[in-house]
Coordinates of C-alpha atoms in Angstrom, one line a residue:
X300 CA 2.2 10.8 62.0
X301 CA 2.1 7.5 60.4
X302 CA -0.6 9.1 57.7
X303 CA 2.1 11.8 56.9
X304 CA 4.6 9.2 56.1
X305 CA 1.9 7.1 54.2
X306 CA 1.0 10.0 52.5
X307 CA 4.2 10.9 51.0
X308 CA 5.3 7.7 50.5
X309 CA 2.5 7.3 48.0
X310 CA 3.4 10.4 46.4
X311 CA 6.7 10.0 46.0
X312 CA 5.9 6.1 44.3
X313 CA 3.2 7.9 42.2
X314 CA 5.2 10.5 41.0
X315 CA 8.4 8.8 39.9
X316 CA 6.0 6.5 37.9
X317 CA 5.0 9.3 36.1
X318 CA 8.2 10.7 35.7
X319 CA 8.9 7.6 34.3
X320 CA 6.3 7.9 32.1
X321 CA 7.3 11.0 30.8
X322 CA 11.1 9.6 30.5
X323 CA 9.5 6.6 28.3
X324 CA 7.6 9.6 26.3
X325 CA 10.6 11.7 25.6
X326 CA 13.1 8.8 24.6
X327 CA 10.4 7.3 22.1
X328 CA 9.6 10.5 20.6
X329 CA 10.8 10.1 17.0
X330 CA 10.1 6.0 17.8
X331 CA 7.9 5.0 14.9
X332 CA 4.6 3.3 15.9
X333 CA 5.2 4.7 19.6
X334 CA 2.2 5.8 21.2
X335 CA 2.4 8.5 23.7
X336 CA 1.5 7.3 27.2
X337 CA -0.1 8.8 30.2
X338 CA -0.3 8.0 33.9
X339 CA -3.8 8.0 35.7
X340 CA -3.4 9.1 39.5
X341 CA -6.2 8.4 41.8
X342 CA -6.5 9.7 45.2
X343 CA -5.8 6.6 47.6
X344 CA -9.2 4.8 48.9
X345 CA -9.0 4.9 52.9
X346 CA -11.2 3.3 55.2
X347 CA -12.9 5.5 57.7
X348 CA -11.5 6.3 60.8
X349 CA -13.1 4.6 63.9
X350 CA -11.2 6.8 66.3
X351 CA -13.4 9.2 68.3
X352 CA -10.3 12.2 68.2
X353 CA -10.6 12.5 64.2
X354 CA -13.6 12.6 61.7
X355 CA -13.5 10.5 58.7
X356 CA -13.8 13.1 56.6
X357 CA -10.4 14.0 58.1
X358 CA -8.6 11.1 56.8
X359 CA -5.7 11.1 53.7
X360 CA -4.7 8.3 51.5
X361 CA -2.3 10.0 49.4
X362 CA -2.1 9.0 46.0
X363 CA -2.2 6.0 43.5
X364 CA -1.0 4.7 40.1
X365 CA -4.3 3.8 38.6
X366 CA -2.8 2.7 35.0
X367 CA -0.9 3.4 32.3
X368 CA -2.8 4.7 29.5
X369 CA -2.0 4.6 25.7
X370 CA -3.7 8.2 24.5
X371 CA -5.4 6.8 21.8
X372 CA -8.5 7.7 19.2
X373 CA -10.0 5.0 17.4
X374 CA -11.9 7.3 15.0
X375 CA -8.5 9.0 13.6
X376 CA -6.6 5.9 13.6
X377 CA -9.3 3.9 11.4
X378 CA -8.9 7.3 9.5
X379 CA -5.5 6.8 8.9
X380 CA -5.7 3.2 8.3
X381 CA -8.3 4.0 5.3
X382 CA -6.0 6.7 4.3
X383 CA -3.1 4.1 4.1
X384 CA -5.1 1.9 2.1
X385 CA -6.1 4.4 -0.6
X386 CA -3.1 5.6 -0.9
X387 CA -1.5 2.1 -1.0
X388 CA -3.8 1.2 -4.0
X389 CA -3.6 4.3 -6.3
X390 CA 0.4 4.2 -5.5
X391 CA 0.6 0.4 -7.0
X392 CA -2.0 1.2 -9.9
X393 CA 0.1 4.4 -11.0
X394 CA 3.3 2.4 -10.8
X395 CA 2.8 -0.4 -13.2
X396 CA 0.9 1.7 -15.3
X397 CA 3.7 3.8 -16.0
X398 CA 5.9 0.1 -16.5
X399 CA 3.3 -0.5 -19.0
X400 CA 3.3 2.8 -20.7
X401 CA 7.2 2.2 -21.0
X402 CA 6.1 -0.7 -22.6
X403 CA 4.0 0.6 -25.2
X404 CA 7.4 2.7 -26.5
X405 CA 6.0 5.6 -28.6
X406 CA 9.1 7.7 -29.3
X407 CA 10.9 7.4 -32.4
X408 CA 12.0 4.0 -32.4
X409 CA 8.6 3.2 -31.1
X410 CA 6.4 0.8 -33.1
X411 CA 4.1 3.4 -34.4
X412 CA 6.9 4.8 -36.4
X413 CA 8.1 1.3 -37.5
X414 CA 4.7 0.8 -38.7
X415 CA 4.8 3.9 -40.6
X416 CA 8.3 3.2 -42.2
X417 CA 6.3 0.3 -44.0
X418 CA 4.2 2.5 -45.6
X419 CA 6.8 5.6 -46.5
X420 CA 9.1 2.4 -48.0
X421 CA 6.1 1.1 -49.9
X422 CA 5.7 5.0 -51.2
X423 CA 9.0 4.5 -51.6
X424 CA 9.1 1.6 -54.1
X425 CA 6.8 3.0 -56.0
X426 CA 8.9 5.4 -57.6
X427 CA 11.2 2.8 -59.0
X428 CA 10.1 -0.7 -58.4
X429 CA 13.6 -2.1 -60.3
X430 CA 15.3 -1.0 -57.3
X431 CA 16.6 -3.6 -55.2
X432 CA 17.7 -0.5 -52.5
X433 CA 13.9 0.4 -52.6
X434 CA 12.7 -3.8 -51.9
X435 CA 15.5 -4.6 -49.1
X436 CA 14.4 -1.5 -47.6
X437 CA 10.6 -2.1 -47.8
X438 CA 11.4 -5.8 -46.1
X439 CA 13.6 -4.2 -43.3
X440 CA 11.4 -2.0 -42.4
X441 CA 8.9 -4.8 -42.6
X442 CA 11.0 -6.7 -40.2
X443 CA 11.8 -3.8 -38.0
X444 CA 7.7 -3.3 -37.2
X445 CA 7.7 -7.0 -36.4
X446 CA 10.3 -6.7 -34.2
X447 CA 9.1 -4.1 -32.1
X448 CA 5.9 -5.3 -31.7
X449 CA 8.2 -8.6 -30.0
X450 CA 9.8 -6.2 -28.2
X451 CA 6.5 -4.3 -27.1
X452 CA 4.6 -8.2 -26.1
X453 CA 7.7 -9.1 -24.1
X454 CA 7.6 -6.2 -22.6
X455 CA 3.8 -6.0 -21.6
X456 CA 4.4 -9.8 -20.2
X457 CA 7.5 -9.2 -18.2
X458 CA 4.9 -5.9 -17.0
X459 CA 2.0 -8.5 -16.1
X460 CA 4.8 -11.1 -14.6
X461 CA 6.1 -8.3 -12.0
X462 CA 2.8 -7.7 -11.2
X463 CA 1.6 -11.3 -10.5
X464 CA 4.9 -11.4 -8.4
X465 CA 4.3 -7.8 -6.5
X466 CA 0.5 -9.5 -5.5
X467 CA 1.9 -12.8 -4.3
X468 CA 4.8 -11.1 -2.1
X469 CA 2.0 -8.7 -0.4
X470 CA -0.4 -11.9 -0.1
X471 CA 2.6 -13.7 1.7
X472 CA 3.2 -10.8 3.9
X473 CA -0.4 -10.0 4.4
X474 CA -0.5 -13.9 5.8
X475 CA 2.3 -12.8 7.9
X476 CA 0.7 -10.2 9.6
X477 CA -2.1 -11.8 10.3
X478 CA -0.5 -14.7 11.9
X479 CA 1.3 -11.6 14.7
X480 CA -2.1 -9.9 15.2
X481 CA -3.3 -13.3 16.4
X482 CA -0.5 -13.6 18.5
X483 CA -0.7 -10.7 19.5
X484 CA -4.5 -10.8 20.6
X485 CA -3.4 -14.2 22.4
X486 CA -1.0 -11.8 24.7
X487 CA -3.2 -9.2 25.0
X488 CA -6.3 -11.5 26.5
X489 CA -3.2 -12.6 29.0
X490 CA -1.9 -9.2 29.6
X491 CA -2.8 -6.7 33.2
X492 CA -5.5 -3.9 32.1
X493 CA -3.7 -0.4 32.2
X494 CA -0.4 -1.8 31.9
X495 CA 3.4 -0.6 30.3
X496 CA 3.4 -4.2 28.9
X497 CA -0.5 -4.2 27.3
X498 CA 0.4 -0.1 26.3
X499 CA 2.9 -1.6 24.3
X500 CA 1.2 -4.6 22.4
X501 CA -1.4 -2.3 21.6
X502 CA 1.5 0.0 19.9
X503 CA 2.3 -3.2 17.9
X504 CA -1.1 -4.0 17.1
X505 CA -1.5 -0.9 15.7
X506 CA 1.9 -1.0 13.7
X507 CA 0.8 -4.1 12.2
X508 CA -2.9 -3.1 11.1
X509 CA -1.3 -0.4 9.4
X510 CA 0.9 -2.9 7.5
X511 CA -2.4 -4.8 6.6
X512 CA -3.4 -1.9 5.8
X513 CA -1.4 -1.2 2.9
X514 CA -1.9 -5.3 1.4
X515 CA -6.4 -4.4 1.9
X516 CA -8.6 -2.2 3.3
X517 CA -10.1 -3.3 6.5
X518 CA -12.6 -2.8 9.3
X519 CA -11.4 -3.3 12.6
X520 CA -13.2 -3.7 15.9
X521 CA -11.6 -3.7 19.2
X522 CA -12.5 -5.8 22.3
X523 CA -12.1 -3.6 25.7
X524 CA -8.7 -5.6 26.4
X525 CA -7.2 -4.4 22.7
X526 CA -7.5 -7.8 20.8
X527 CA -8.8 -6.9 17.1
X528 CA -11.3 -8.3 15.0
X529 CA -10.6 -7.7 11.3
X530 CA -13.0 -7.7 8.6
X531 CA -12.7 -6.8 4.8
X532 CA -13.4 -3.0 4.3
X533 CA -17.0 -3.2 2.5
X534 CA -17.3 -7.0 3.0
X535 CA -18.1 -8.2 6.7
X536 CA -18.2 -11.6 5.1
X537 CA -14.4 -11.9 4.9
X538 CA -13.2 -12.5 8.1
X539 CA -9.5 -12.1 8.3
X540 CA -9.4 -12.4 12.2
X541 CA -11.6 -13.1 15.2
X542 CA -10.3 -11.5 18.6
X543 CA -12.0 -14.7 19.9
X544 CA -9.6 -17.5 17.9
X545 CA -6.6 -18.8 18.4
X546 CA -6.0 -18.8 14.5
X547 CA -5.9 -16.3 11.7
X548 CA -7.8 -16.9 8.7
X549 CA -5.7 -17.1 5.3
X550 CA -5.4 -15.4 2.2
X551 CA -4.9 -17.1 -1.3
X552 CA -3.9 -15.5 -4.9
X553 CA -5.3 -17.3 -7.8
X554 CA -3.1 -16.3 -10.9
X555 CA -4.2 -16.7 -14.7
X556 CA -2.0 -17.4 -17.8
X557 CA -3.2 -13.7 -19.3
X558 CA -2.1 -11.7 -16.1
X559 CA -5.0 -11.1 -14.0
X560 CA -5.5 -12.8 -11.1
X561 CA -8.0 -13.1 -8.1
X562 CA -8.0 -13.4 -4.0
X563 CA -10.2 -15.8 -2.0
X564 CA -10.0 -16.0 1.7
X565 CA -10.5 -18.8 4.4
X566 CA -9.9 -20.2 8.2
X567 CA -13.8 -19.1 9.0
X568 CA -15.8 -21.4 7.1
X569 CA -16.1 -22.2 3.5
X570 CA -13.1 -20.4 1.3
X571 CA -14.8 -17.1 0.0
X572 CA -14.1 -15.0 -3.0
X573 CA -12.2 -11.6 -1.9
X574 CA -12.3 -8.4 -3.7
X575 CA -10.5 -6.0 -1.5
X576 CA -11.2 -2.0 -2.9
X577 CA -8.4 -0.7 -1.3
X578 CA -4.9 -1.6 -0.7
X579 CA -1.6 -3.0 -2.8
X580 CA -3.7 -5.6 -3.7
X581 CA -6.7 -3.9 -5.3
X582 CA -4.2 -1.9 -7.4
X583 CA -2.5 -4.9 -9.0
X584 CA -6.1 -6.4 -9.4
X585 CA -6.9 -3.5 -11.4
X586 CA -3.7 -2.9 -13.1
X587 CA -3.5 -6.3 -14.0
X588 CA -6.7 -6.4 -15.7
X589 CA -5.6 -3.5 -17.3
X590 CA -2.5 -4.6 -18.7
X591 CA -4.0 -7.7 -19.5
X592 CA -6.5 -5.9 -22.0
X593 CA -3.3 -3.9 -23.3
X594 CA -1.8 -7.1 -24.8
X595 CA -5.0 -8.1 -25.9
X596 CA -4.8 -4.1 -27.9
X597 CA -2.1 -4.7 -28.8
X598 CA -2.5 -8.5 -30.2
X599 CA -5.6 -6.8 -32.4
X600 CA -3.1 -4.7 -33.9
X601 CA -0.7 -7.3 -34.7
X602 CA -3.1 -9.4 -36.4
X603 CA -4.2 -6.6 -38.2
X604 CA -0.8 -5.8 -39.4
X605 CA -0.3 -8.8 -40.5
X606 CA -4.0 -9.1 -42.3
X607 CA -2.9 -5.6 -43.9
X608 CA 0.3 -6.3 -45.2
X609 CA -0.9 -10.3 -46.5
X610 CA -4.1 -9.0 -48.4
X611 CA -2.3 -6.3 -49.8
X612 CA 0.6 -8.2 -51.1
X613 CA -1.3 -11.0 -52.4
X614 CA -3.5 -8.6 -54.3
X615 CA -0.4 -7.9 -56.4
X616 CA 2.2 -9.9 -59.1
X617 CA 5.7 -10.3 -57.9
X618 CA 8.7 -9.9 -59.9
X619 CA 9.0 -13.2 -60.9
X620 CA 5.2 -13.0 -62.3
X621 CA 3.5 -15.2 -59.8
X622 CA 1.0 -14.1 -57.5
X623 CA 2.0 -12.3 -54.2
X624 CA 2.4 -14.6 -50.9
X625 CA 1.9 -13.1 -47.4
X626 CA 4.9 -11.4 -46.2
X627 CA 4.4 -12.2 -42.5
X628 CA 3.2 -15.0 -40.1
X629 CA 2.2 -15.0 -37.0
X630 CA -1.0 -13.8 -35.6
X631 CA -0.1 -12.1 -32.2
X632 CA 2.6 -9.5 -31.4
X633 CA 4.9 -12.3 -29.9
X634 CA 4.7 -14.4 -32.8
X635 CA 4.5 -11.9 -36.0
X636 CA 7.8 -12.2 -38.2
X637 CA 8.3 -11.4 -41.4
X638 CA 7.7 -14.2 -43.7
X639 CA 10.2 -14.1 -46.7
X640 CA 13.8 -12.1 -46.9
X641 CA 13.7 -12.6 -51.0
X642 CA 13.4 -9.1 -52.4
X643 CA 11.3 -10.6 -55.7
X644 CA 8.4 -11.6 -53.5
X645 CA 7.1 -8.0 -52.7
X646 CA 4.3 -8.0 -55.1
X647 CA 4.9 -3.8 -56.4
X648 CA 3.3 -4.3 -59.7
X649 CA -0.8 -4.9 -59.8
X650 CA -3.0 -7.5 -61.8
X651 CA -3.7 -4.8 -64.3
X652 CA -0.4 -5.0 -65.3
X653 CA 1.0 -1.3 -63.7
X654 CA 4.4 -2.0 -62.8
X655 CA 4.0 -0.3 -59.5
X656 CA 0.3 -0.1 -59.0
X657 CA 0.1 -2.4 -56.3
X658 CA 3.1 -0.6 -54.0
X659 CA 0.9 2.7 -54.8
X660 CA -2.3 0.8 -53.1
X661 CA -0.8 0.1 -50.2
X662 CA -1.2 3.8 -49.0
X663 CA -5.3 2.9 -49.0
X664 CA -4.5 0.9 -45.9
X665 CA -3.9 3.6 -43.9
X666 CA -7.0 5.1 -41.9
X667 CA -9.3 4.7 -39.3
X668 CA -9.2 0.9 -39.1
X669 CA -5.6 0.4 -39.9
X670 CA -2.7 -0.7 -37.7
X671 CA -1.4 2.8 -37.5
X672 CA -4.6 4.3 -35.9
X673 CA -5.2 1.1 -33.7
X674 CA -2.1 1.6 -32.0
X675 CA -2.5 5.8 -32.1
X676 CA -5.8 4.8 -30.2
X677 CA -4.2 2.7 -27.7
X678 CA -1.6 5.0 -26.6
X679 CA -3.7 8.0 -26.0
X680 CA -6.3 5.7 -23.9
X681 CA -3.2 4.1 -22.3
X682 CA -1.5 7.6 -21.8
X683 CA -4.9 9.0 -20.3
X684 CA -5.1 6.2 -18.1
X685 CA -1.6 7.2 -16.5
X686 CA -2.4 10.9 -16.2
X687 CA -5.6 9.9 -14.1
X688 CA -3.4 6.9 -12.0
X689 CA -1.0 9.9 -11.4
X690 CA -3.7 12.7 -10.2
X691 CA -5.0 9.8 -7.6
X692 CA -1.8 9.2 -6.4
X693 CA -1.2 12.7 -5.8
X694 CA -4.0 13.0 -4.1
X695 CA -4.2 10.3 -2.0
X696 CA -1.2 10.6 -0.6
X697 CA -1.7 14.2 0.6
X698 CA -5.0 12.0 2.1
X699 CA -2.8 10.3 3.9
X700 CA 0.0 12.2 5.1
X701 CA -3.3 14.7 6.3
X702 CA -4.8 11.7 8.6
X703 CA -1.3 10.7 9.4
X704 CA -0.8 13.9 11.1
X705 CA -4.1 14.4 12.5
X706 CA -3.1 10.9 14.2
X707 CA -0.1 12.4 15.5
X708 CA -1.6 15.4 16.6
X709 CA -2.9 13.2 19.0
X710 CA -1.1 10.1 20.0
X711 CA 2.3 11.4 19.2
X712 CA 5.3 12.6 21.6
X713 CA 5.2 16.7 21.9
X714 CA 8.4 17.8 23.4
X715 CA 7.2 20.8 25.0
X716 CA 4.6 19.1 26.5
X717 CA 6.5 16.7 28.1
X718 CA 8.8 19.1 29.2
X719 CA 5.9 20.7 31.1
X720 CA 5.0 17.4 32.5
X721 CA 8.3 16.8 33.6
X722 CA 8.3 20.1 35.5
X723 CA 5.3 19.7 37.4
X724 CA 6.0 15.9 38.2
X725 CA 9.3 16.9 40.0
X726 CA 8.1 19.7 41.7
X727 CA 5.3 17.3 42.8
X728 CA 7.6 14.5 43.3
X729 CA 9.9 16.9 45.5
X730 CA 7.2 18.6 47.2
X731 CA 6.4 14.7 48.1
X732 CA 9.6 14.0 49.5
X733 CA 9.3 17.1 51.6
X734 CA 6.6 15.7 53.1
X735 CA 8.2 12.4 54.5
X736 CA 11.4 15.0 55.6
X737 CA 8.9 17.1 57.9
X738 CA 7.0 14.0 58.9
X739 CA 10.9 12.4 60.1
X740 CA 11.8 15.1 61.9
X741 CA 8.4 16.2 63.9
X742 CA 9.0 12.2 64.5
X743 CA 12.3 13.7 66.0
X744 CA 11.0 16.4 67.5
X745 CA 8.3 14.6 69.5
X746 CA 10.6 11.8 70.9
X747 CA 13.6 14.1 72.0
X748 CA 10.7 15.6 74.3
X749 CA 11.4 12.1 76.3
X750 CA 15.0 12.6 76.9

């Protein structure tokens, strides 16, 4: 009688741990990061029965929580995490490209139509050199193109500033993340195998590799208690964390005057250069070096501007006779300015003596290796560069939101199958109960036959 009672006794503890389970399942079902969980029943080990009345084959233990198990598959979730990472990077690259394409303003107050207001004013001039309307607006227009490409530089730097600042907020957060996953590996070497409290740090490890995921792509290995090793994705020799130390390693950003700057890694030895290929991080590497070469572009084109409009002028005669002067300083698109606002000094006529020879020459200027097709070049490679950034980021994210759910498919919370588990773990849990009833009153039974 006493194995009855033993026997559904154990079911009855069994089975309202799974229900629990399933309870736990169905309340973290839209629970981000959750992990659905599953109980393991064994049948109850029993020592053989040394009585001569019953076999040991005969004898029942009942059943036993064996663990709580996270349902979990390493394969998808490394998936997902490379997913993340892709998607991370190509989402950072297309972002800042299209700040920098805002930058490099093409429209109709863009500088490639103050440029060309230069030349249509010198055409301009031409026609009546006398004109003090035609000169003031020749120098306006000369001032306007200066101007904008101001405008454009500070523009392109406050671009390559955000970016510097985007890299050092991920690297700080990155450091972050690195020092929980060690703190989290410290609990998990302390917590009991197969339980509700090591099921859930292994739900927060995952949440945060994900978040490192999104800074750099990463390897990850797993000890048999859950504590993580992370590499760099490509790179074993960056070491990020060791499930076997107390202490993270640490991640450093190196920024440049120009833009670009570059990662190195240490806490495992000697500090190491990193070059992550995935990840925030690899995206503002790349669109930093990107923008970085921009404002070089787009300092070429100043200083040929400027080259342009100096030789031509001082191939002329100004109005006063003397010999044109350069009409703008400055030898970058920050600096440029026009260099005069005195309407005589625009050097129209030529040495030959043609009162408006020289403003006719200007128009000479304009071809492959002028200003105007400089800049006409850098747009269309800048604009192709951002119709590419896009088509990844399209892409990977459908990547992503594909191993996402394949992930989910898995480890997430189905309603309708917990509502099956919840309908065979009552009618077990019941049927467990019943047993301890019958048990109590055969127990009854038996002893009323002593009254």
């Amino acid at each position: 009688m006493s194995d009855l009672l033993q026997i559904g006794r154990s079911g009855v503890l069994a089975y309202r741990a799974a229900l629990s389970t399933v309870g736990e399942n169905v309340a973290n079902a839209e629970t981000e990061g959750y992990t659905r969980r599953k109980v393991d029943l064994t049948e109850s080990a029993t020592a053989a029965s040394n009585s001569f009345i019953y076999r040991s084959s005969a004898v029942f233990g009942g059943v036993e929580v064996g663990s709580v198990q996270r349902v979990f598959d390493n394969y998808r979730s490394t998936y997902a995490r490379f997913a993340n990472s892709e998607a991370a990077r190509a989402d950072a690259k297309a972002n800042w490209l299209s700040t920098a394409e805002a930058a490099l303003d093409d429209s109709n107050v863009g500088l490639g139509v103050k440029m060309s207001s230069v030349f249509t004013a010198a055409e301009g001039l031409s026609a009546d050199v006398s004109s003090d309307t035609n000169r003031r607006t020749m120098l306006t227009a000369l001032s306007d193109a200066a101007n904008q490409f101001n405008t454009a530089a500070t523009a392109l730097s406050s671009a390559a500033d955000g970016i510097t600042a985007a890299a050092q907020s991920s690297v700080a957060k990155l450091n972050d993340d690195l020092r929980t996953l060690a703190q989290i590996n410290t609990a998990l070497r302390r917590a009991t195998p197969g339980s509700q409290g090591q099921a859930l740090l292994q739900d927060q490890r995952d949440a945060v590799l994900k978040s490192v995921s999104n800074a750099v792509g990463v390897d990850v290995r797993l000890a048999d208690d859950g504590r993580a090793t992370v590499t760099l994705l490509g790179d074993s020799t960056v070491k990020l964390l060791d499930a076997e130390k107390v202490n993270p390693g640490y991640v450093g950003i190196v920024a440049s005057t120009n833009g670009r700057f570059s990662l190195v890694a240490s806490g495992f030895g000697d500090e190491v250069a990193m070059a992550p290929q995935s990840g925030s991080l690899a995206g503002l590497a790349d669109v930093a070096n990107t923008i970085a070469a921009r404002r070089d572009s787009l300092d070429a084109i100043a200083a040929r501007f400027a080259q342009v409009m100096n030789s031509w002028n001082q191939a002329g005669i100004d109005r006063n006779g003397d010999p044109g002067a350069a009409l703008v300083t400055g030898a970058t698109a920050a600096t440029i300015s026009a260099a005069t606002t005195d309407l005589s000094k625009i050097a129209a006529a030529s040495t030959a003596g043609v009162a408006n020879g020289n403003a006719l020459a200007l128009k000479d200027y304009r071809n492959s290796t002028g200003p105007e097709a400089q800049w006409a070049l850098l747009v269309s490679t800048h604009a192709q560069a951002v119709s590419a950034a896009k088509a990844e980021q399209s892409a990977t994210a459908t990547q992503r939101d594909g191993a996402l759910q394949q992930l989910d498919e898995v480890t997430g919370v189905d309603l309708d199958v917990e509502a099956a588990q919840l309908l065979r773990f009552q009618q077990a849990y019941n049927g467990s109960a019943r047993i301890i009833q019958i048990a109590r009153e055969t127990l009854q039974e038996i002893l009323g036959l002593f009254n």
